[in-house]
Short mmCIF file of C-alpha atoms in Angstrom, two decimals:
data_model
loop_
_atom_site.label_atom_id
_atom_site.label_comp_id
_atom_site.label_asym_id
_atom_site.label_seq_id
_atom_site.Cartn_x
_atom_site.Cartn_y
_atom_site.Cartn_z
CA MET S 1244 -3.37 -19.96 -7.60
CA GLU S 1245 -2.53 -16.26 -7.54
CA VAL S 1246 -4.18 -13.87 -9.98
CA PRO S 1247 -2.47 -14.62 -13.33
CA LYS S 1248 -0.18 -11.88 -14.59
CA ARG S 1249 0.46 -13.37 -18.04
CA LEU S 1250 -2.21 -15.05 -20.16
CA LEU S 1251 -1.48 -17.08 -23.29
CA ILE S 1252 -4.43 -17.33 -25.72
CA THR S 1253 -3.89 -20.25 -28.10
CA ASN S 1254 -5.60 -21.84 -31.12
CA CYS S 1255 -6.62 -18.56 -32.76
CA TYR S 1256 -7.43 -19.01 -36.46
CA SER S 1257 -7.48 -15.72 -38.37
CA TYR S 1258 -8.92 -12.23 -38.03
CA GLN S 1259 -10.05 -12.67 -41.63
CA ASN S 1260 -12.62 -15.14 -40.31
CA LYS S 1261 -15.03 -12.68 -38.70
CA GLY S 1262 -16.65 -15.37 -36.57
CA ASP S 1263 -13.31 -16.31 -35.02
CA ALA S 1264 -12.42 -12.63 -34.74
CA ALA S 1265 -15.66 -12.00 -32.83
CA ILE S 1266 -14.89 -14.89 -30.47
CA ILE S 1267 -11.40 -13.60 -29.69
CA THR S 1268 -12.49 -9.96 -29.41
CA CYS S 1269 -15.23 -10.83 -26.91
CA MET S 1270 -13.02 -13.33 -25.07
CA ILE S 1271 -10.25 -10.77 -24.61
CA ASP S 1272 -12.83 -8.28 -23.34
CA GLN S 1273 -14.04 -10.82 -20.74
CA LEU S 1274 -10.49 -11.76 -19.72
CA LYS S 1275 -9.45 -8.12 -19.34
CA ARG S 1276 -12.49 -7.47 -17.15
CA GLU S 1277 -11.52 -10.36 -14.88
CA PHE S 1278 -7.73 -9.90 -15.02
CA PRO S 1279 -7.29 -6.19 -15.89
CA ARG S 1280 -3.52 -6.11 -15.23
CA ALA S 1281 -2.64 -9.30 -17.08
CA LYS S 1282 -0.40 -9.17 -20.14
CA LEU S 1283 -1.68 -11.12 -23.14
CA THR S 1284 0.13 -13.25 -25.68
CA ILE S 1285 -1.97 -14.32 -28.68
CA SER S 1286 -1.06 -17.41 -30.68
CA SER S 1287 -2.56 -17.35 -34.19
CA HIS S 1288 -2.67 -19.59 -37.25
CA ASP S 1289 -2.55 -16.54 -39.54
CA LYS S 1290 0.87 -14.93 -39.98
CA LYS S 1291 -0.89 -11.67 -40.95
CA ASP S 1292 -2.25 -11.44 -37.41
CA LEU S 1293 1.32 -11.35 -36.13
CA LEU S 1294 2.07 -8.34 -38.35
CA LYS S 1295 -1.20 -6.39 -38.09
CA LYS S 1296 -1.98 -7.10 -34.41
CA PRO S 1297 -5.75 -6.85 -34.96
CA TYR S 1298 -6.67 -7.45 -31.30
CA GLY S 1299 -4.50 -4.70 -29.87
CA ASN S 1300 -0.90 -4.12 -28.91
CA HIS S 1301 -0.20 -7.52 -27.38
CA GLU S 1302 2.53 -10.07 -28.02
CA TYR S 1303 1.73 -12.37 -30.98
CA ILE S 1304 3.22 -15.76 -31.83
CA GLN S 1305 2.41 -18.57 -34.25
CA ASN S 1306 0.20 -21.57 -33.60
CA ILE S 1307 1.81 -25.02 -33.53
CA GLN S 1308 0.33 -26.03 -36.90
CA THR S 1309 1.87 -23.04 -38.67
CA ILE S 1310 5.25 -23.72 -37.10
CA VAL S 1311 5.27 -27.47 -37.69
CA PHE S 1312 3.78 -27.57 -41.20
CA GLY S 1313 5.42 -24.42 -42.56
CA ASN S 1314 4.51 -24.15 -46.25
CA SER S 1315 4.04 -27.91 -46.73
CA LYS S 1316 1.00 -28.89 -48.80
CA ASN S 1317 1.69 -32.60 -49.22
CA ILE S 1318 -0.53 -34.54 -46.82
CA ILE S 1319 2.05 -37.30 -46.28
CA LEU S 1320 4.80 -34.79 -45.47
CA LYS S 1321 2.45 -32.93 -43.11
CA GLY S 1322 1.63 -36.20 -41.37
CA PHE S 1323 5.32 -36.98 -40.95
CA LYS S 1324 6.03 -33.50 -39.54
CA ALA S 1325 3.13 -33.77 -37.10
CA ALA S 1326 4.23 -37.22 -35.92
CA SER S 1327 7.81 -35.99 -35.50
CA PHE S 1328 6.77 -33.02 -33.38
CA ILE S 1329 4.42 -35.09 -31.21
CA ALA S 1330 7.18 -37.67 -30.63
CA ARG S 1331 9.70 -34.97 -29.68
CA VAL S 1332 7.23 -33.47 -27.20
CA ALA S 1333 6.74 -36.92 -25.64
CA LEU S 1334 10.52 -37.30 -25.33
CA PHE S 1335 10.83 -33.79 -23.85
CA ARG S 1336 8.32 -34.80 -21.18
CA ILE S 1337 10.17 -37.90 -19.98
CA LEU S 1338 13.73 -36.59 -20.04
CA PRO S 1339 14.99 -35.50 -16.61
CA PHE S 1340 16.02 -32.06 -17.88
CA LYS S 1341 14.48 -29.45 -20.19
CA SER S 1342 15.76 -30.74 -23.52
CA PHE S 1343 15.06 -27.72 -25.71
CA PHE S 1344 17.70 -28.92 -28.17
CA LEU S 1345 15.04 -31.26 -29.60
CA PHE S 1346 13.30 -28.27 -31.19
CA ASN S 1347 14.00 -25.57 -33.74
CA LYS S 1348 14.05 -21.85 -32.95
CA ALA S 1349 10.33 -21.22 -33.65
CA GLU S 1350 9.30 -24.28 -31.64
CA ILE S 1351 11.47 -23.18 -28.71
CA GLU S 1352 9.89 -19.72 -28.79
CA LYS S 1353 6.49 -21.39 -28.68
CA LEU S 1354 7.48 -23.61 -25.73
CA ARG S 1355 8.89 -20.64 -23.86
CA SER S 1356 5.53 -18.85 -24.20
CA TYR S 1357 3.95 -21.59 -22.06
CA GLU S 1358 6.81 -21.54 -19.59
CA LYS S 1359 6.41 -17.82 -18.87
CA SER S 1360 2.58 -17.79 -18.80
CA ASP S 1361 0.46 -18.16 -15.66
CA LEU S 1362 -2.69 -19.33 -17.46
CA VAL S 1363 -3.24 -20.82 -20.93
CA VAL S 1364 -6.63 -20.22 -22.55
CA ALA S 1365 -7.58 -22.13 -25.69
CA CYS S 1366 -9.84 -19.78 -27.62
CA GLY S 1367 -13.39 -20.78 -28.47
CA GLY S 1368 -14.06 -22.63 -31.70
CA GLY S 1369 -14.79 -25.95 -33.35
CA TYR S 1370 -11.33 -27.24 -34.23
CA LEU S 1371 -11.29 -30.47 -32.21
CA LEU S 1372 -13.10 -32.76 -34.63
CA THR S 1373 -12.40 -35.29 -37.37
CA THR S 1374 -14.18 -36.50 -40.49
CA ARG S 1375 -11.81 -39.29 -41.57
CA LYS S 1376 -9.76 -41.84 -39.63
CA PHE S 1377 -6.39 -40.23 -40.33
CA ASP S 1378 -7.58 -36.75 -39.29
CA ILE S 1379 -6.80 -37.69 -35.71
CA LEU S 1380 -3.12 -36.74 -36.13
CA GLY S 1381 -4.12 -33.21 -37.07
CA ALA S 1382 -6.59 -33.02 -34.17
CA ILE S 1383 -3.88 -34.11 -31.74
CA LEU S 1384 -1.60 -31.40 -33.14
CA PHE S 1385 -4.40 -28.83 -32.60
CA ALA S 1386 -4.71 -30.11 -29.02
CA HIS S 1387 -0.98 -29.57 -28.46
CA ASP S 1388 -1.56 -25.85 -28.84
CA PHE S 1389 -2.96 -25.82 -25.31
CA TYR S 1390 -1.68 -29.17 -24.02
CA LEU S 1391 1.96 -27.98 -24.07
CA ALA S 1392 1.08 -26.02 -20.94
CA THR S 1393 1.21 -29.31 -19.02
CA LEU S 1394 4.95 -29.55 -19.72
CA PHE S 1395 5.39 -26.61 -17.36
CA SER S 1396 2.50 -27.42 -14.98
CA LYS S 1397 0.49 -24.39 -16.10
CA PRO S 1398 -3.33 -24.35 -15.76
CA ILE S 1399 -5.44 -24.67 -18.92
CA VAL S 1400 -8.93 -23.39 -19.74
CA LEU S 1401 -10.76 -24.43 -22.91
CA TYR S 1402 -12.96 -21.45 -23.69
CA ASN S 1403 -16.36 -21.81 -25.45
CA GLN S 1404 -15.77 -25.02 -27.39
CA SER S 1405 -17.62 -27.24 -29.84
CA ILE S 1406 -15.86 -30.62 -29.74
CA GLY S 1407 -16.67 -33.27 -32.34
CA PRO S 1408 -18.15 -34.93 -34.29
CA PHE S 1409 -15.54 -37.62 -34.97
CA GLY S 1410 -14.88 -39.85 -37.95
CA SER S 1411 -14.04 -42.83 -35.73
CA ARG S 1412 -15.32 -43.96 -32.34
CA PHE S 1413 -11.70 -44.19 -31.19
CA HIS S 1414 -10.89 -40.52 -31.78
CA LEU S 1415 -12.56 -38.93 -28.75
CA PRO S 1416 -11.04 -41.49 -26.35
CA LEU S 1417 -7.63 -40.65 -27.87
CA LEU S 1418 -8.21 -36.90 -27.43
CA LYS S 1419 -9.50 -37.39 -23.90
CA MET S 1420 -5.95 -37.40 -22.49
CA PHE S 1421 -5.49 -33.88 -23.85
CA LEU S 1422 -8.83 -32.69 -22.42
CA LYS S 1423 -8.56 -34.13 -18.92
CA PRO S 1424 -5.81 -31.75 -17.66
CA ALA S 1425 -7.97 -28.67 -18.35
CA LYS S 1426 -9.25 -26.85 -15.29
CA ILE S 1427 -12.51 -26.37 -17.15
CA ILE S 1428 -13.95 -27.00 -20.62
CA LEU S 1429 -16.64 -24.47 -21.44
CA CYS S 1430 -19.05 -26.14 -23.87
CA ARG S 1431 -20.80 -23.60 -26.05
CA GLU S 1432 -23.74 -25.90 -26.81
CA ALA S 1433 -25.40 -28.94 -25.26
CA ILE S 1434 -24.35 -31.38 -28.02
CA THR S 1435 -20.70 -30.95 -26.99
CA TYR S 1436 -21.55 -31.03 -23.29
CA HIS S 1437 -23.41 -34.34 -23.55
CA ARG S 1438 -20.73 -35.84 -25.83
CA LEU S 1439 -18.01 -35.12 -23.25
CA GLU S 1440 -20.25 -36.10 -20.35
CA LYS S 1441 -20.87 -39.48 -21.99
CA GLU S 1442 -17.10 -39.90 -22.34
CA GLY S 1443 -16.78 -39.48 -18.57
CA LEU S 1444 -15.20 -36.04 -18.45
CA LYS S 1445 -16.04 -34.14 -15.26
CA ASN S 1446 -14.34 -30.80 -16.00
CA ILE S 1447 -17.16 -29.52 -18.22
CA VAL S 1448 -19.62 -26.65 -17.91
CA LEU S 1449 -22.43 -25.71 -20.27
CA ALA S 1450 -21.81 -22.17 -21.48
CA ALA S 1451 -22.69 -20.32 -24.71
CA ASP S 1452 -20.81 -18.84 -27.62
CA VAL S 1453 -19.04 -15.71 -26.40
CA ALA S 1454 -19.75 -14.01 -29.77
CA PHE S 1455 -23.29 -13.41 -28.49
CA LEU S 1456 -21.68 -10.58 -26.48
CA LEU S 1457 -20.37 -8.72 -29.54
CA LYS S 1458 -21.81 -5.24 -30.10
CA PRO S 1459 -22.60 -3.89 -33.58
CA LYS S 1460 -20.70 -0.84 -34.80
CA LYS S 1461 -22.63 1.51 -37.03
CA GLU S 1462 -21.05 2.31 -40.39
CA GLU S 1463 -22.52 3.48 -43.68
CA PHE S 1464 -24.20 0.64 -45.55
CA ALA S 1465 -24.17 2.14 -49.05
CA GLU S 1466 -25.72 -0.89 -50.76
CA LEU S 1467 -28.77 -1.05 -48.48
CA ARG S 1468 -32.02 -0.50 -50.38
CA ILE S 1469 -34.78 1.33 -48.57
CA ASN S 1470 -38.34 -0.03 -48.68
CA ALA S 1471 -37.15 -3.42 -49.89
CA LEU S 1472 -37.56 -6.88 -48.36
CA ASN S 1473 -33.94 -7.18 -47.26
CA ILE S 1474 -32.66 -10.73 -46.78
CA GLY S 1475 -29.11 -11.41 -45.62
CA ILE S 1476 -27.37 -14.63 -46.58
CA SER S 1477 -24.02 -16.29 -45.92
CA VAL S 1478 -22.58 -19.21 -47.86
CA ARG S 1479 -19.39 -21.23 -47.80
CA LYS S 1480 -17.35 -23.92 -49.49
CA TRP S 1481 -17.48 -27.09 -47.43
CA VAL S 1482 -18.69 -30.29 -49.10
CA ASN S 1483 -17.25 -32.30 -52.00
CA PRO S 1484 -17.50 -30.72 -55.50
CA LYS S 1485 -20.65 -32.61 -56.51
CA ARG S 1486 -22.53 -31.72 -53.33
CA GLN S 1487 -21.12 -28.18 -53.35
CA LYS S 1488 -22.56 -27.64 -56.82
CA LYS S 1489 -25.95 -28.94 -55.63
CA TYR S 1490 -25.83 -26.69 -52.55
CA GLU S 1491 -25.10 -23.63 -54.68
CA ASN S 1492 -27.82 -24.56 -57.17
CA GLU S 1493 -30.40 -24.93 -54.41
CA ILE S 1494 -29.47 -21.53 -52.95
CA ARG S 1495 -29.78 -20.07 -56.44
CA LYS S 1496 -33.20 -21.69 -56.99
CA PHE S 1497 -34.41 -20.39 -53.65
CA ILE S 1498 -33.40 -16.83 -54.55
CA GLU S 1499 -35.18 -17.10 -57.91
CA MET S 1500 -38.33 -18.50 -56.27
CA THR S 1501 -38.35 -15.82 -53.57
CA VAL S 1502 -37.87 -12.89 -55.95
CA GLN S 1503 -40.54 -14.22 -58.31
CA LYS S 1504 -42.99 -14.29 -55.40
CA ASN S 1505 -41.68 -11.04 -53.88
CA PRO S 1506 -40.24 -8.67 -56.52
CA GLU S 1507 -39.17 -6.26 -53.76
CA ALA S 1508 -36.88 -8.89 -52.17
CA VAL S 1509 -33.14 -8.14 -52.21
CA PHE S 1510 -30.52 -10.68 -51.14
CA TYR S 1511 -27.29 -9.42 -49.53
CA PHE S 1512 -24.42 -11.90 -49.49
CA MET S 1513 -22.44 -11.24 -46.31
CA PRO S 1514 -18.87 -12.63 -46.44
CA GLN S 1515 -17.77 -13.97 -43.07
CA VAL S 1516 -14.41 -15.33 -44.23
CA ILE S 1517 -12.01 -13.83 -46.77
CA TYR S 1518 -8.98 -16.02 -46.08
CA ASP S 1519 -7.42 -17.89 -48.98
CA VAL S 1520 -5.39 -20.19 -46.74
CA ASN S 1521 -6.97 -23.67 -46.80
CA ASP S 1522 -9.22 -22.40 -49.60
CA ASP S 1523 -11.38 -20.66 -46.98
CA ASN S 1524 -12.93 -17.72 -48.80
CA ASP S 1525 -16.65 -17.05 -49.16
CA LEU S 1526 -16.37 -14.57 -52.05
CA PRO S 1527 -15.81 -17.07 -54.91
CA ILE S 1528 -18.92 -18.98 -53.78
CA THR S 1529 -21.09 -15.87 -53.68
CA ARG S 1530 -19.82 -14.77 -57.10
CA SER S 1531 -20.57 -18.23 -58.50
CA ILE S 1532 -24.13 -18.22 -57.16
CA ILE S 1533 -24.87 -14.70 -58.40
CA ALA S 1534 -23.32 -15.41 -61.81
CA GLY S 1535 -25.76 -18.31 -62.28
CA LEU S 1536 -28.87 -16.22 -61.58
CA SER S 1537 -31.05 -15.16 -64.48
CA SER S 1538 -30.37 -11.64 -65.73
CA LYS S 1539 -33.76 -10.50 -64.43
CA ILE S 1540 -33.01 -11.70 -60.87
CA LYS S 1541 -29.35 -10.60 -60.66
CA LYS S 1542 -30.29 -7.04 -59.80
CA ASN S 1543 -31.90 -8.40 -56.64
CA ALA S 1544 -28.63 -9.94 -55.40
CA ILE S 1545 -25.83 -7.85 -53.90
CA ASN S 1546 -22.42 -9.21 -52.94
CA ILE S 1547 -20.74 -7.30 -50.10
CA GLU S 1548 -17.09 -7.75 -51.06
CA ARG S 1549 -15.46 -5.56 -48.40
CA ASP S 1550 -13.38 -7.10 -45.63
CA LEU S 1551 -15.45 -5.77 -42.73
CA ASN S 1552 -14.68 -5.46 -39.05
CA PRO S 1553 -16.80 -8.10 -37.19
CA SER S 1554 -18.81 -5.40 -35.39
CA VAL S 1555 -19.48 -3.58 -38.67
CA LEU S 1556 -20.52 -6.84 -40.33
CA MET S 1557 -22.87 -7.38 -37.39
CA HIS S 1558 -24.35 -3.91 -37.99
CA TYR S 1559 -24.93 -4.71 -41.66
CA ILE S 1560 -26.67 -7.95 -40.72
CA SER S 1561 -28.78 -6.10 -38.13
CA GLN S 1562 -30.32 -4.08 -40.99
CA MET S 1563 -31.81 -7.19 -42.57
CA ASP S 1564 -35.46 -8.20 -42.28
CA PHE S 1565 -34.46 -11.87 -42.36
CA PHE S 1566 -31.24 -13.86 -42.44
CA ILE S 1567 -30.29 -17.24 -43.89
CA GLY S 1568 -26.83 -18.32 -42.83
CA THR S 1569 -24.51 -21.20 -43.54
CA ARG S 1570 -21.71 -19.61 -41.54
CA MET S 1571 -22.64 -20.18 -37.90
CA HIS S 1572 -21.37 -16.87 -36.57
CA SER S 1573 -23.21 -14.87 -39.20
CA ASN S 1574 -26.33 -16.48 -37.70
CA ILE S 1575 -25.20 -15.54 -34.20
CA PHE S 1576 -24.69 -11.93 -35.35
CA ALA S 1577 -28.23 -11.91 -36.78
CA LEU S 1578 -29.84 -13.60 -33.77
CA ALA S 1579 -28.04 -11.34 -31.29
CA CYS S 1580 -29.54 -8.37 -33.17
CA GLY S 1581 -33.07 -9.83 -33.11
CA VAL S 1582 -33.20 -10.78 -36.81
CA LYS S 1583 -35.30 -13.82 -37.71
CA THR S 1584 -32.84 -16.45 -38.92
CA ILE S 1585 -32.68 -19.84 -40.65
CA ALA S 1586 -29.48 -21.81 -40.11
CA ILE S 1587 -28.02 -24.07 -42.80
CA ALA S 1588 -25.99 -26.46 -40.65
CA TYR S 1589 -22.68 -27.74 -42.01
CA GLU S 1590 -21.73 -29.18 -38.60
CA PRO S 1591 -23.74 -30.12 -35.47
CA LYS S 1592 -22.56 -26.96 -33.70
CA SER S 1593 -25.05 -24.90 -35.75
CA LEU S 1594 -27.89 -27.14 -34.59
CA GLY S 1595 -26.53 -26.93 -31.04
CA VAL S 1596 -26.66 -23.12 -31.04
CA MET S 1597 -30.20 -23.07 -32.44
CA ASN S 1598 -31.26 -25.72 -29.92
CA GLY S 1599 -29.95 -23.50 -27.14
CA LEU S 1600 -32.22 -20.73 -28.39
CA GLY S 1601 -35.27 -22.99 -28.77
CA LEU S 1602 -35.27 -22.41 -32.56
CA GLN S 1603 -34.20 -25.86 -33.77
CA GLU S 1604 -37.09 -26.11 -36.23
CA TYR S 1605 -35.36 -23.42 -38.29
CA VAL S 1606 -32.31 -25.54 -39.11
CA ILE S 1607 -31.61 -27.34 -42.39
CA GLY S 1608 -28.62 -29.63 -42.90
CA MET S 1609 -26.28 -28.51 -45.67
CA TRP S 1610 -26.27 -32.02 -47.15
CA GLU S 1611 -30.05 -32.28 -47.53
CA LEU S 1612 -30.71 -28.66 -48.48
CA THR S 1613 -33.32 -28.13 -51.20
CA ALA S 1614 -34.81 -24.88 -52.46
CA ALA S 1615 -38.31 -26.21 -51.78
CA GLU S 1616 -37.54 -27.03 -48.12
CA LEU S 1617 -35.77 -23.70 -47.62
CA GLN S 1618 -38.72 -21.87 -49.15
CA LYS S 1619 -41.10 -23.76 -46.88
CA LYS S 1620 -39.11 -22.77 -43.78
CA PHE S 1621 -38.76 -19.19 -45.00
CA ASP S 1622 -42.53 -18.85 -45.52
CA LYS S 1623 -43.09 -20.23 -42.03
CA LEU S 1624 -40.45 -17.90 -40.61
CA ARG S 1625 -42.17 -14.85 -42.06
CA GLU S 1626 -45.48 -15.81 -40.48
CA ASP S 1627 -44.10 -17.04 -37.13
CA SER S 1628 -45.34 -14.50 -34.58
CA SER S 1629 -43.67 -16.30 -31.65
CA TYR S 1630 -40.12 -16.40 -33.10
CA LEU S 1631 -38.93 -13.04 -31.77
CA ARG S 1632 -40.50 -13.63 -28.36
CA ILE S 1633 -38.70 -16.98 -28.03
CA LEU S 1634 -35.48 -15.40 -29.27
CA LYS S 1635 -35.67 -12.47 -26.85
CA ASN S 1636 -36.14 -14.74 -23.84
CA SER S 1637 -33.45 -17.24 -24.84
CA LEU S 1638 -30.94 -14.54 -25.83
CA ARG S 1639 -30.93 -13.26 -22.28
CA GLN S 1640 -29.99 -16.75 -21.08
CA GLN S 1641 -27.34 -17.28 -23.77
CA LYS S 1642 -25.64 -13.99 -22.99
CA ALA S 1643 -25.61 -14.83 -19.30
CA LEU S 1644 -24.07 -18.26 -20.05
CA ALA S 1645 -21.42 -16.61 -22.24
CA LYS S 1646 -20.14 -14.55 -19.30
CA VAL S 1647 -17.95 -16.95 -17.34
CA VAL S 1648 -15.90 -16.13 -14.23
CA LEU S 1649 -12.74 -18.22 -14.61
CA LYS S 1650 -11.34 -17.57 -11.12
CA LYS S 1651 -13.70 -20.03 -9.47
CA TYR S 1652 -12.45 -22.80 -11.78
CA ILE S 1653 -8.73 -22.10 -11.89
CA ASN S 1654 -8.61 -21.76 -8.11
CA ALA S 1655 -10.60 -24.95 -7.50
#
């Protein structure tokens, strides 16, 4: 195909998630290097992105989920709306003419964005997964955000993806039909690559998370304490209320244990996501953990409440002596800056990233987290003289894998 003049970037989540923002920022940088004259359209889940245009003066439109679901909260109504849209798309495909009358104004605008694009790029992320049997409808709707390109015979690239796990063995085979038309699926870790390889997909390449290419941006870090043992930490809401409470308690116990052993230790809670949609906001969790600390220990815990630019957040994290992250991209920010890190894995993608760096022994599953186990790994981390050497060597490889030339795939 000719060099694409119009690129459509789909499946963006929100700039308020600094991990996703880092992915899109770095991805746009790579795309502009390869296709410097191409015009970009960015399709986002967050309506604020459409107003604020955080990635530059490009065209912005809504993701399919935002259009189809609107303000609906009821799960049954959302399921009905998803099924209706999927059925109308299927009908649109088989009719002998372009039956745009099947769709409302916002849906038509979305369809037209595929029609006028030369290449559709699904942004990197971990949105193609399920935990329960009925989640598959939502996953299929997510897949439509790039799959609609096939209605107009436009090429598709799935940028640095984590795909799975799945709540049913039937889910990946069902999603396979949406993955097969892609020119290439860039797998950001080996777990995804081997999962898709086992399913028989041939259009896969092992890459790395493009956020490894982000550069820190220096900005005053007023809260930083000099001559302290500075430990960065990221937390999130993820598991059911009972397990969430246990997770927070274990983090709290670990902080207490660490400060008792090291009075100079200061914990900095780094918020990666401040996005109240879908109850996705790290700040209430950090406040809850700090509020439960003893009065003596509270002065050793600092909550960074500002909504930081991803590169500034990366700079803050770079100032830490150690980092313990539940949010995967906060770990990537730390690792990319050469900070010794322990990952608390809420999904296999975190293990996959640490595996790729040869640091898998410094991963703890969110479900089995205990303060004692975290303390054991932290003590080992502090004494591990080979960690930074391993990290330095593997970072070079990960950054090389993150730089992908798309032309050789889209022209194949």
